[in-house]
PDB file of C-alpha atoms in Angstrom:
ATOM      1  CA  UNK U  26      86.530 157.278  24.044  1.00 51.00           C
ATOM      2  CA  UNK U  27      84.368 160.285  23.274  1.00 58.00           C
ATOM      3  CA  UNK U  28      80.900 160.548  24.764  1.00 57.00           C
ATOM      4  CA  UNK U  29      79.756 162.838  21.937  1.00 64.00           C
ATOM      5  CA  UNK U  30      76.759 161.828  19.877  1.00 71.00           C
ATOM      6  CA  UNK U  31      77.976 160.038  16.755  1.00 80.00           C
ATOM      7  CA  UNK U  32      75.326 161.400  14.405  1.00 81.00           C
ATOM      8  CA  UNK U  33      75.088 165.083  15.362  1.00 85.00           C
ATOM      9  CA  UNK U  34      78.287 165.580  17.384  1.00 83.00           C
ATOM     10  CA  UNK U  35      76.248 166.781  20.366  1.00 81.00           C
ATOM     11  CA  UNK U  36      78.155 166.952  23.656  1.00 76.00           C
ATOM     12  CA  UNK U  37      76.724 163.910  25.448  1.00 82.00           C
ATOM     13  CA  UNK U  38      75.140 160.751  24.112  1.00 85.00           C
ATOM     14  CA  UNK U  39      72.144 159.683  26.163  1.00 88.00           C
ATOM     15  CA  UNK U  40      69.624 157.031  25.243  1.00 88.00           C
ATOM     16  CA  UNK U  41      66.796 159.485  24.555  1.00 89.00           C
ATOM     17  CA  UNK U  42      69.064 161.823  22.629  1.00 89.00           C
ATOM     18  CA  UNK U  43      70.531 159.065  20.469  1.00 90.00           C
ATOM     19  CA  UNK U  44      67.177 157.618  19.465  1.00 92.00           C
ATOM     20  CA  UNK U  45      64.725 160.531  19.512  1.00 90.00           C
ATOM     21  CA  UNK U  46      66.236 163.953  20.333  1.00 90.00           C
ATOM     22  CA  UNK U  47      69.171 163.903  17.914  1.00 89.00           C
ATOM     23  CA  UNK U  48      68.183 165.898  14.807  1.00 90.00           C
ATOM     24  CA  UNK U  49      69.625 163.200  12.535  1.00 88.00           C
ATOM     25  CA  UNK U  50      67.807 160.231  14.079  1.00 90.00           C
ATOM     26  CA  UNK U  51      64.639 162.284  14.606  1.00 91.00           C
ATOM     27  CA  UNK U  52      64.603 162.859  10.847  1.00 90.00           C
ATOM     28  CA  UNK U  53      64.864 159.089  10.318  1.00 89.00           C
ATOM     29  CA  UNK U  54      61.773 158.596  12.512  1.00 92.00           C
ATOM     30  CA  UNK U  55      59.928 161.346  10.649  1.00 91.00           C
ATOM     31  CA  UNK U  56      60.762 159.749   7.307  1.00 88.00           C
ATOM     32  CA  UNK U  57      59.574 156.351   8.580  1.00 89.00           C
ATOM     33  CA  UNK U  58      56.255 157.850   9.681  1.00 91.00           C
ATOM     34  CA  UNK U  59      55.823 159.580   6.321  1.00 88.00           C
ATOM     35  CA  UNK U  60      56.557 156.297   4.540  1.00 85.00           C
ATOM     36  CA  UNK U  61      53.889 154.587   6.665  1.00 85.00           C
ATOM     37  CA  UNK U  62      51.400 157.405   6.017  1.00 88.00           C
ATOM     38  CA  UNK U  63      51.233 158.436   9.674  1.00 90.00           C
ATOM     39  CA  UNK U  64      51.192 162.051  10.862  1.00 93.00           C
ATOM     40  CA  UNK U  65      52.245 162.563  14.465  1.00 93.00           C
ATOM     41  CA  UNK U  66      54.937 164.232  16.545  1.00 93.00           C
ATOM     42  CA  UNK U  67      57.920 162.182  17.698  1.00 92.00           C
ATOM     43  CA  UNK U  68      58.127 161.894  21.495  1.00 92.00           C
ATOM     44  CA  UNK U  69      60.637 160.412  23.902  1.00 91.00           C
ATOM     45  CA  UNK U  70      61.369 156.686  24.289  1.00 91.00           C
ATOM     46  CA  UNK U  71      58.499 156.071  26.719  1.00 93.00           C
ATOM     47  CA  UNK U  72      55.982 157.895  24.526  1.00 94.00           C
ATOM     48  CA  UNK U  73      57.092 156.095  21.378  1.00 93.00           C
ATOM     49  CA  UNK U  74      57.154 152.679  23.045  1.00 93.00           C
ATOM     50  CA  UNK U  75      53.625 153.201  24.374  1.00 95.00           C
ATOM     51  CA  UNK U  76      52.449 154.332  20.948  1.00 94.00           C
ATOM     52  CA  UNK U  77      53.961 151.352  19.129  1.00 93.00           C
ATOM     53  CA  UNK U  78      52.484 148.967  21.732  1.00 92.00           C
ATOM     54  CA  UNK U  79      49.010 150.412  21.154  1.00 93.00           C
ATOM     55  CA  UNK U  80      49.511 150.179  17.385  1.00 90.00           C
ATOM     56  CA  UNK U  81      50.769 146.588  17.640  1.00 88.00           C
ATOM     57  CA  UNK U  82      47.634 145.534  19.513  1.00 88.00           C
ATOM     58  CA  UNK U  83      45.248 147.275  17.140  1.00 84.00           C
ATOM     59  CA  UNK U  84      43.354 145.515  14.389  1.00 79.00           C
ATOM     60  CA  UNK U  85      44.476 148.054  11.791  1.00 77.00           C
ATOM     61  CA  UNK U  86      46.257 146.718   8.757  1.00 74.00           C
ATOM     62  CA  UNK U  87      49.234 148.927   9.605  1.00 79.00           C
ATOM     63  CA  UNK U  88      49.869 147.296  12.973  1.00 82.00           C
ATOM     64  CA  UNK U  89      52.438 144.773  11.741  1.00 80.00           C
ATOM     65  CA  UNK U  90      54.278 147.278   9.582  1.00 82.00           C
ATOM     66  CA  UNK U  91      54.411 149.846  12.410  1.00 86.00           C
ATOM     67  CA  UNK U  92      55.791 147.290  14.862  1.00 86.00           C
ATOM     68  CA  UNK U  93      58.279 145.999  12.345  1.00 83.00           C
ATOM     69  CA  UNK U  94      59.383 149.456  11.191  1.00 86.00           C
ATOM     70  CA  UNK U  95      59.851 150.669  14.762  1.00 90.00           C
ATOM     71  CA  UNK U  96      61.912 147.660  15.808  1.00 88.00           C
ATOM     72  CA  UNK U  97      64.030 147.693  12.689  1.00 86.00           C
ATOM     73  CA  UNK U  98      64.815 151.385  12.966  1.00 89.00           C
ATOM     74  CA  UNK U  99      65.908 150.985  16.599  1.00 92.00           C
ATOM     75  CA  UNK U 100      68.263 148.174  15.540  1.00 89.00           C
ATOM     76  CA  UNK U 101      69.582 150.098  12.539  1.00 88.00           C
ATOM     77  CA  UNK U 102      70.237 153.279  14.559  1.00 91.00           C
ATOM     78  CA  UNK U 103      72.167 151.233  17.140  1.00 91.00           C
ATOM     79  CA  UNK U 104      74.110 149.388  14.430  1.00 88.00           C
ATOM     80  CA  UNK U 105      75.016 152.618  12.639  1.00 86.00           C
ATOM     81  CA  UNK U 106      75.996 154.244  15.925  1.00 87.00           C
ATOM     82  CA  UNK U 107      78.374 151.361  16.657  1.00 87.00           C
ATOM     83  CA  UNK U 108      79.874 151.471  13.161  1.00 85.00           C
ATOM     84  CA  UNK U 109      80.494 155.202  13.470  1.00 83.00           C
ATOM     85  CA  UNK U 110      81.922 154.956  16.964  1.00 82.00           C
ATOM     86  CA  UNK U 111      84.021 151.799  16.715  1.00 85.00           C
ATOM     87  CA  UNK U 112      84.756 151.245  13.032  1.00 81.00           C
ATOM     88  CA  UNK U 113      85.017 154.805  11.683  1.00 75.00           C
ATOM     89  CA  UNK U 114      82.141 154.064   9.333  1.00 69.00           C
ATOM     90  CA  UNK U 115      80.076 156.563   7.411  1.00 67.00           C
ATOM     91  CA  UNK U 116      76.382 157.302   7.730  1.00 66.00           C
ATOM     92  CA  UNK U 117      73.945 157.709   4.839  1.00 66.00           C
ATOM     93  CA  UNK U 118      70.389 158.544   5.935  1.00 64.00           C
ATOM     94  CA  UNK U 119      68.940 157.663   2.520  1.00 67.00           C
ATOM     95  CA  UNK U 120      70.474 154.186   2.678  1.00 68.00           C
ATOM     96  CA  UNK U 121      69.050 153.644   6.167  1.00 69.00           C
ATOM     97  CA  UNK U 122      65.550 154.686   5.077  1.00 66.00           C
ATOM     98  CA  UNK U 123      65.748 152.499   1.990  1.00 68.00           C
ATOM     99  CA  UNK U 124      66.927 149.502   4.024  1.00 69.00           C
ATOM    100  CA  UNK U 125      64.204 149.979   6.613  1.00 65.00           C
ATOM    101  CA  UNK U 126      61.443 150.290   4.011  1.00 66.00           C
ATOM    102  CA  UNK U 127      62.628 147.183   2.156  1.00 64.00           C
ATOM    103  CA  UNK U 128      62.847 145.112   5.337  1.00 62.00           C
ATOM    104  CA  UNK U 129      59.496 146.392   6.590  1.00 62.00           C
ATOM    105  CA  UNK U 130      57.826 145.617   3.252  1.00 64.00           C
ATOM    106  CA  UNK U 131      59.309 142.137   3.288  1.00 56.00           C
ATOM    107  CA  UNK U 132      58.058 141.556   6.830  1.00 59.00           C
ATOM    108  CA  UNK U 133      54.610 142.853   5.896  1.00 59.00           C
ATOM    109  CA  UNK U 134      54.427 140.402   2.982  1.00 64.00           C
ATOM    110  CA  UNK U 135      55.493 137.545   5.246  1.00 60.00           C
ATOM    111  CA  UNK U 136      52.810 138.525   7.753  1.00 56.00           C
ATOM    112  CA  UNK U 137      50.141 138.657   5.032  1.00 55.00           C
ATOM    113  CA  UNK U 138      51.220 135.281   3.643  1.00 60.00           C
ATOM    114  CA  UNK U 139      51.254 133.766   7.123  1.00 52.00           C
ATOM    115  CA  UNK U 140      47.732 135.087   7.726  1.00 55.00           C
ATOM    116  CA  UNK U 141      46.522 133.502   4.489  1.00 51.00           C
ATOM    117  CA  UNK U 142      48.027 130.138   5.351  1.00 49.00           C
ATOM    118  CA  UNK U 143      46.396 130.141   8.796  1.00 43.00           C
ATOM    119  CA  UNK U 144      42.927 131.078   7.500  1.00 43.00           C
TER     120      UNK U 144
END
């Protein structure tokens, strides 16, 4: 089995490279931030996890969508990585972004509806 990065064919797949340093996955994160209307630089795993934790605890309306978008993109990157590595799948960044925005929007609507039913 090759230890090369599935998305960019870099020499060694590490956790930080796969999720945040790889130019392909970094672009996915950048597109997610643009979609959410957030301007910031992408950091390493620790930086991003701290940021999303702060956002999740905030009272901003974006908190649920940020948490949801972050979690979903982590899952989707891992899923796509496994499909590329083990099932010779193909990768389409536009499809990933579309899927993540649809799922995040759905989760946001569920959160809003849940908030209305509690109030």
